């Protein structure tokens, strides 16, 4: 009796093995409330899985962050048995994704972002991930780096590099609950206005940094600040922003109707809601203004900003 059962079981296993080696196709499959369309499964040392559409029901229960660790462990164990996974369309709530796992790299794409990571692991309460790419479609920004997330304390640290137009920057962003803190520095670049527009700074700061002040090249030595994570956006906190930049071949239009002041280079410091300008070889028209400096005070004050000029010249200046 037992011998017959074992024989039948062996035949079933062998038949299943043959089917898997040749590949199995299923047009429609429903497991509980999970729906799969266009399923293809094949065994080639490891499994190859493809599906045209995967629909995952929304979980009405609030997700427990402490379960992330065990969930990631199960996820990695499952991936160990797969050589290739391709899910052309994954529907979850109102979001749509495409997912690909191949050559030990995990890709996820939707209308807002692209993510690629080749290493996601857990160490105690921390999740560690090497992010090969985070592409933010709306901003055309590419990020890469290392992410560490403590899911019990809801604390994260992400450090790496960013690319936007001709800008290459190094950054570090830390998260604690709903608070964000960031530090950025960059190489020399020219696309300054486009960068400032991405930050959606207060109008007066944006006006001075893009319309009144222009340069051929910009280098961001440092930019630090804080932000709040809101329901559908991230809100910068303007009075926390501290920055320093060096500009080359500078033109400053302090007031409409006046000619621009020019300089070979200039250091700008943004601190305490004020902008400070330190000029190198400045001139107005053909007259040297060596040793001159300027500052713009109370940028966040609803009242008109205060422009403070310390102009030094040897001959009469015609305005």
Coordinates of C-alpha atoms in Angstrom, one line a residue:
X1 CA 0.0 0.0 0.0
X2 CA 2.7 2.5 1.1
X3 CA 4.9 1.4 -1.9
X4 CA 2.0 2.1 -4.3
X5 CA 1.4 5.6 -2.7
X6 CA 5.1 6.4 -3.0
X7 CA 5.1 5.3 -6.6
X8 CA 2.1 7.4 -7.5
X9 CA 3.6 10.4 -5.7
X10 CA 6.9 9.9 -7.6
X11 CA 5.1 9.8 -10.9
X12 CA 3.2 13.0 -10.0
X13 CA 6.4 14.8 -9.0
X14 CA 8.2 13.6 -12.2
X15 CA 5.3 14.7 -14.4
X16 CA 5.3 18.1 -12.6
X17 CA 9.0 18.4 -13.1
X18 CA 8.7 17.7 -16.9
X19 CA 5.9 20.2 -17.2
X20 CA 7.9 22.9 -15.4
X21 CA 11.0 22.2 -17.5
X22 CA 8.9 22.8 -20.6
X23 CA 7.0 25.7 -19.1
X24 CA 3.4 26.0 -17.8
X25 CA 1.0 28.7 -19.1
X26 CA -2.2 29.7 -17.3
X27 CA -4.5 32.4 -18.8
X28 CA -6.3 33.2 -15.5
X29 CA -5.6 32.2 -12.0
X30 CA -7.3 33.3 -8.8
X31 CA -5.9 32.5 -5.4
X32 CA -8.1 33.7 -2.6
X33 CA -8.5 37.4 -3.6
X34 CA -5.3 37.5 -5.6
X35 CA -5.7 37.5 -9.4
X36 CA -3.1 36.6 -12.0
X37 CA -3.6 36.9 -15.8
X38 CA -1.2 35.5 -18.4
X39 CA 0.9 33.5 -16.0
X40 CA 4.0 31.6 -17.3
X41 CA 6.2 29.4 -15.0
X42 CA 9.3 27.5 -16.0
X43 CA 12.0 25.6 -14.1
X44 CA 15.6 26.2 -15.4
X45 CA 17.8 25.4 -12.4
X46 CA 15.8 28.2 -10.8
X47 CA 12.2 29.4 -11.6
X48 CA 11.3 31.8 -14.3
X49 CA 8.0 33.6 -13.8
X50 CA 6.2 36.0 -16.0
X51 CA 2.7 37.5 -15.7
X52 CA 0.8 40.0 -17.8
X53 CA -1.2 41.3 -14.8
X54 CA -1.2 40.8 -11.1
X55 CA -4.0 42.3 -9.0
X56 CA -3.4 42.6 -5.3
X57 CA -6.4 43.4 -3.0
X58 CA -6.0 46.4 -0.7
X59 CA -5.5 45.4 3.0
X60 CA -8.0 47.3 5.1
X61 CA -5.9 46.7 8.2
X62 CA -3.3 49.3 9.0
X63 CA 0.2 48.0 8.2
X64 CA 2.4 47.3 11.2
X65 CA 5.9 48.7 10.6
X66 CA 7.4 46.1 13.0
X67 CA 6.3 43.4 10.5
X68 CA 8.6 44.8 7.8
X69 CA 11.6 42.8 9.0
X70 CA 10.0 39.4 8.9
X71 CA 8.3 40.3 5.6
X72 CA 11.6 41.2 4.0
X73 CA 13.1 37.9 5.2
X74 CA 10.3 36.0 3.5
X75 CA 10.7 38.1 0.4
X76 CA 14.4 37.4 0.1
X77 CA 13.9 33.6 0.7
X78 CA 11.3 33.5 -2.1
X79 CA 13.7 35.4 -4.5
X80 CA 16.4 32.8 -3.8
X81 CA 14.4 30.3 -5.8
X82 CA 13.9 32.6 -8.8
X83 CA 16.2 33.4 -11.7
X84 CA 13.8 35.8 -13.4
X85 CA 10.5 37.5 -12.5
X86 CA 8.7 39.8 -14.8
X87 CA 5.3 41.3 -13.8
X88 CA 4.2 43.6 -16.6
X89 CA 1.3 45.2 -14.6
X90 CA 0.8 45.1 -10.9
X91 CA -2.3 46.8 -9.6
X92 CA -2.5 47.7 -5.9
X93 CA -5.2 50.1 -4.7
X94 CA -5.2 52.9 -7.3
X95 CA -1.5 52.5 -8.2
X96 CA 0.0 50.6 -11.2
X97 CA 3.5 49.2 -11.3
X98 CA 5.8 47.1 -13.5
X99 CA 8.2 44.8 -11.6
X100 CA 11.3 43.0 -12.9
X101 CA 13.8 40.8 -11.0
X102 CA 16.8 39.6 -13.0
X103 CA 20.5 39.1 -12.4
X104 CA 19.9 39.7 -8.7
X105 CA 18.6 43.2 -9.5
X106 CA 15.1 44.3 -8.5
X107 CA 13.4 47.0 -10.6
X108 CA 10.1 48.7 -10.0
X109 CA 8.5 51.4 -12.2
X110 CA 5.3 53.4 -12.2
X111 CA 4.2 56.8 -13.5
X112 CA 6.1 58.7 -10.9
X113 CA 9.4 56.9 -10.3
X114 CA 11.8 54.2 -11.3
X115 CA 13.7 52.2 -8.7
X116 CA 16.6 49.7 -9.1
X117 CA 18.3 47.9 -6.2
X118 CA 20.7 45.0 -6.2
X119 CA 20.9 44.4 -2.4
X120 CA 18.1 44.7 0.2
X121 CA 18.8 43.0 3.6
X122 CA 18.0 43.2 7.2
X123 CA 20.2 43.7 10.3
X124 CA 18.1 43.6 13.5
X125 CA 15.5 46.4 13.2
X126 CA 17.3 48.0 10.3
X127 CA 16.7 47.6 6.6
X128 CA 19.8 48.2 4.4
X129 CA 19.5 48.8 0.7
X130 CA 21.9 49.7 -2.1
X131 CA 19.9 51.9 -4.4
X132 CA 21.4 51.8 -7.9
X133 CA 18.7 54.2 -9.2
X134 CA 15.8 56.3 -7.9
X135 CA 14.5 58.3 -10.9
X136 CA 11.9 60.9 -10.0
X137 CA 10.0 61.5 -13.3
X138 CA 8.3 64.8 -12.3
X139 CA 11.7 66.5 -11.4
X140 CA 13.9 64.5 -13.9
X141 CA 16.3 63.8 -11.0
X142 CA 18.4 60.6 -10.7
X143 CA 19.5 59.5 -7.2
X144 CA 21.7 56.6 -6.1
X145 CA 23.3 55.6 -2.8
X146 CA 22.8 53.6 0.4
X147 CA 19.6 53.6 2.5
X148 CA 19.4 52.5 6.1
X149 CA 15.9 52.4 7.7
X150 CA 15.0 51.6 11.3
X151 CA 11.4 50.5 10.9
X152 CA 10.7 50.4 14.6
X153 CA 11.9 53.9 15.3
X154 CA 10.8 55.2 11.9
X155 CA 14.3 56.7 11.3
X156 CA 16.1 56.7 8.0
X157 CA 19.4 57.8 6.5
X158 CA 20.0 58.0 2.8
X159 CA 23.3 59.2 1.4
X160 CA 24.7 59.2 -2.1
X161 CA 24.7 61.2 -5.3
X162 CA 22.2 63.1 -7.5
X163 CA 22.2 64.1 -11.1
X164 CA 20.0 66.8 -12.6
X165 CA 20.7 68.3 -16.1
X166 CA 24.4 69.3 -15.9
X167 CA 24.5 69.1 -12.1
X168 CA 26.2 66.4 -10.1
X169 CA 25.7 66.6 -6.3
X170 CA 26.5 64.6 -3.2
X171 CA 23.8 64.5 -0.6
X172 CA 22.7 63.1 2.8
X173 CA 19.1 63.0 3.9
X174 CA 18.0 61.9 7.3
X175 CA 14.4 61.2 8.4
X176 CA 12.9 61.1 11.8
X177 CA 9.1 60.5 11.9
X178 CA 7.7 63.4 9.8
X179 CA 10.9 65.5 9.8
X180 CA 13.6 65.6 7.1
X181 CA 17.1 67.1 7.3
X182 CA 19.3 67.4 4.3
X183 CA 22.9 68.4 3.3
X184 CA 23.9 68.9 -0.3
X185 CA 27.0 70.0 -2.2
X186 CA 27.7 70.0 -5.9
X187 CA 30.2 70.3 -8.7
X188 CA 30.3 73.4 -11.0
X189 CA 27.2 73.8 -13.2
X190 CA 25.3 76.3 -15.2
X191 CA 21.6 75.3 -14.9
X192 CA 20.9 77.2 -11.7
X193 CA 17.5 78.6 -12.4
X194 CA 16.1 75.2 -13.2
X195 CA 17.5 73.9 -9.9
X196 CA 16.0 76.8 -7.8
X197 CA 12.6 76.3 -9.5
X198 CA 12.6 72.7 -8.3
X199 CA 12.8 73.8 -4.6
X200 CA 9.9 76.1 -4.8
X201 CA 11.5 78.7 -2.6
X202 CA 9.7 81.8 -1.3
X203 CA 9.2 84.3 -4.2
X204 CA 11.6 86.9 -2.9
X205 CA 14.4 84.4 -2.5
X206 CA 13.7 82.9 -5.9
X207 CA 13.6 86.4 -7.5
X208 CA 17.0 87.4 -6.1
X209 CA 18.7 84.1 -6.8
X210 CA 17.5 83.7 -10.4
X211 CA 16.5 87.1 -11.9
X212 CA 18.6 89.7 -10.0
X213 CA 21.7 87.5 -9.7
X214 CA 23.1 85.7 -12.7
X215 CA 26.4 83.9 -13.4
X216 CA 28.0 81.7 -16.0
X217 CA 29.0 78.9 -13.5
X218 CA 27.8 78.0 -10.0
X219 CA 29.3 75.7 -7.4
X220 CA 27.2 74.8 -4.3
X221 CA 29.7 74.3 -1.5
X222 CA 26.9 73.4 1.0
X223 CA 23.2 73.6 1.4
X224 CA 21.6 72.5 4.7
X225 CA 18.0 72.7 5.9
X226 CA 14.9 70.9 7.2
X227 CA 11.6 69.9 5.8
X228 CA 8.3 68.4 6.9
X229 CA 6.7 65.3 5.3
X230 CA 3.1 66.1 4.6
X231 CA 0.4 63.8 3.2
X232 CA 1.1 64.3 -0.5
X233 CA 4.2 66.5 -0.5
X234 CA 7.4 67.6 1.2
X235 CA 7.4 71.1 2.6
X236 CA 10.7 72.9 3.0
X237 CA 11.1 75.1 6.1
X238 CA 12.7 78.3 4.7
X239 CA 14.1 79.7 7.9
X240 CA 16.2 76.6 8.4
X241 CA 18.0 76.9 5.1
X242 CA 21.8 77.6 5.3
X243 CA 23.9 77.7 2.2
X244 CA 27.1 78.8 0.6
X245 CA 27.9 79.0 -3.1
X246 CA 30.6 80.3 -5.4
X247 CA 29.7 82.0 -8.7
X248 CA 31.9 82.8 -11.7
X249 CA 31.4 85.8 -14.1
X250 CA 28.7 87.4 -12.1
X251 CA 26.1 90.0 -12.9
X252 CA 23.9 91.6 -10.1
X253 CA 21.0 93.8 -10.9
X254 CA 20.2 95.4 -7.6
X255 CA 17.5 97.7 -8.9
X256 CA 15.5 98.1 -12.1
X257 CA 16.8 100.9 -14.3
X258 CA 20.3 100.7 -13.1
X259 CA 23.2 99.0 -14.8
X260 CA 24.3 95.7 -13.4
X261 CA 27.2 95.4 -11.1
X262 CA 29.7 92.7 -12.3
X263 CA 32.4 90.6 -10.8
X264 CA 34.9 87.9 -11.7
X265 CA 33.5 85.7 -9.0
X266 CA 31.5 85.9 -5.8
X267 CA 30.7 83.9 -2.7
X268 CA 27.1 83.9 -1.5
X269 CA 26.1 82.9 2.0
X270 CA 22.4 82.3 2.9
X271 CA 22.0 82.4 6.7
X272 CA 19.4 83.6 9.1
X273 CA 17.0 84.6 6.3
X274 CA 19.7 86.9 4.9
X275 CA 21.9 86.8 1.7
X276 CA 25.5 87.9 2.0
X277 CA 27.6 88.7 -1.1
X278 CA 31.4 88.7 -1.0
X279 CA 32.7 90.0 -4.4
X280 CA 36.1 89.4 -6.1
X281 CA 37.2 92.0 -8.6
X282 CA 33.8 93.8 -8.8
X283 CA 33.3 96.7 -11.2
X284 CA 30.5 99.0 -12.2
X285 CA 30.8 100.1 -15.8
X286 CA 34.6 100.6 -16.1
X287 CA 35.1 101.6 -12.5
X288 CA 36.6 99.2 -10.0
X289 CA 34.7 98.4 -6.8
X290 CA 37.4 96.4 -5.1
X291 CA 36.6 95.6 -1.5
X292 CA 32.9 96.1 -1.9
X293 CA 30.2 93.8 -0.4
X294 CA 26.5 93.5 -0.3
X295 CA 23.7 91.9 1.7
X296 CA 20.0 91.4 1.4
X297 CA 18.2 91.2 4.8
X298 CA 14.9 89.8 5.9
X299 CA 14.2 87.7 2.9
X300 CA 11.3 86.0 4.6
X301 CA 9.7 89.1 6.0
X302 CA 6.5 90.1 4.2
X303 CA 7.7 93.7 4.1
X304 CA 10.1 94.8 1.3
X305 CA 13.6 93.4 1.7
X306 CA 16.4 95.5 3.0
X307 CA 19.3 95.9 0.5
X308 CA 22.6 96.9 2.2
X309 CA 25.5 98.0 0.0
X310 CA 29.0 98.7 1.0
X311 CA 30.5 100.0 -2.2
X312 CA 34.2 101.1 -2.3
X313 CA 35.6 103.1 -5.2
X314 CA 38.3 105.7 -5.9
X315 CA 36.5 107.9 -8.3
X316 CA 33.0 109.4 -8.6
X317 CA 30.5 106.7 -9.4
X318 CA 27.8 107.6 -12.0
X319 CA 24.5 105.9 -11.3

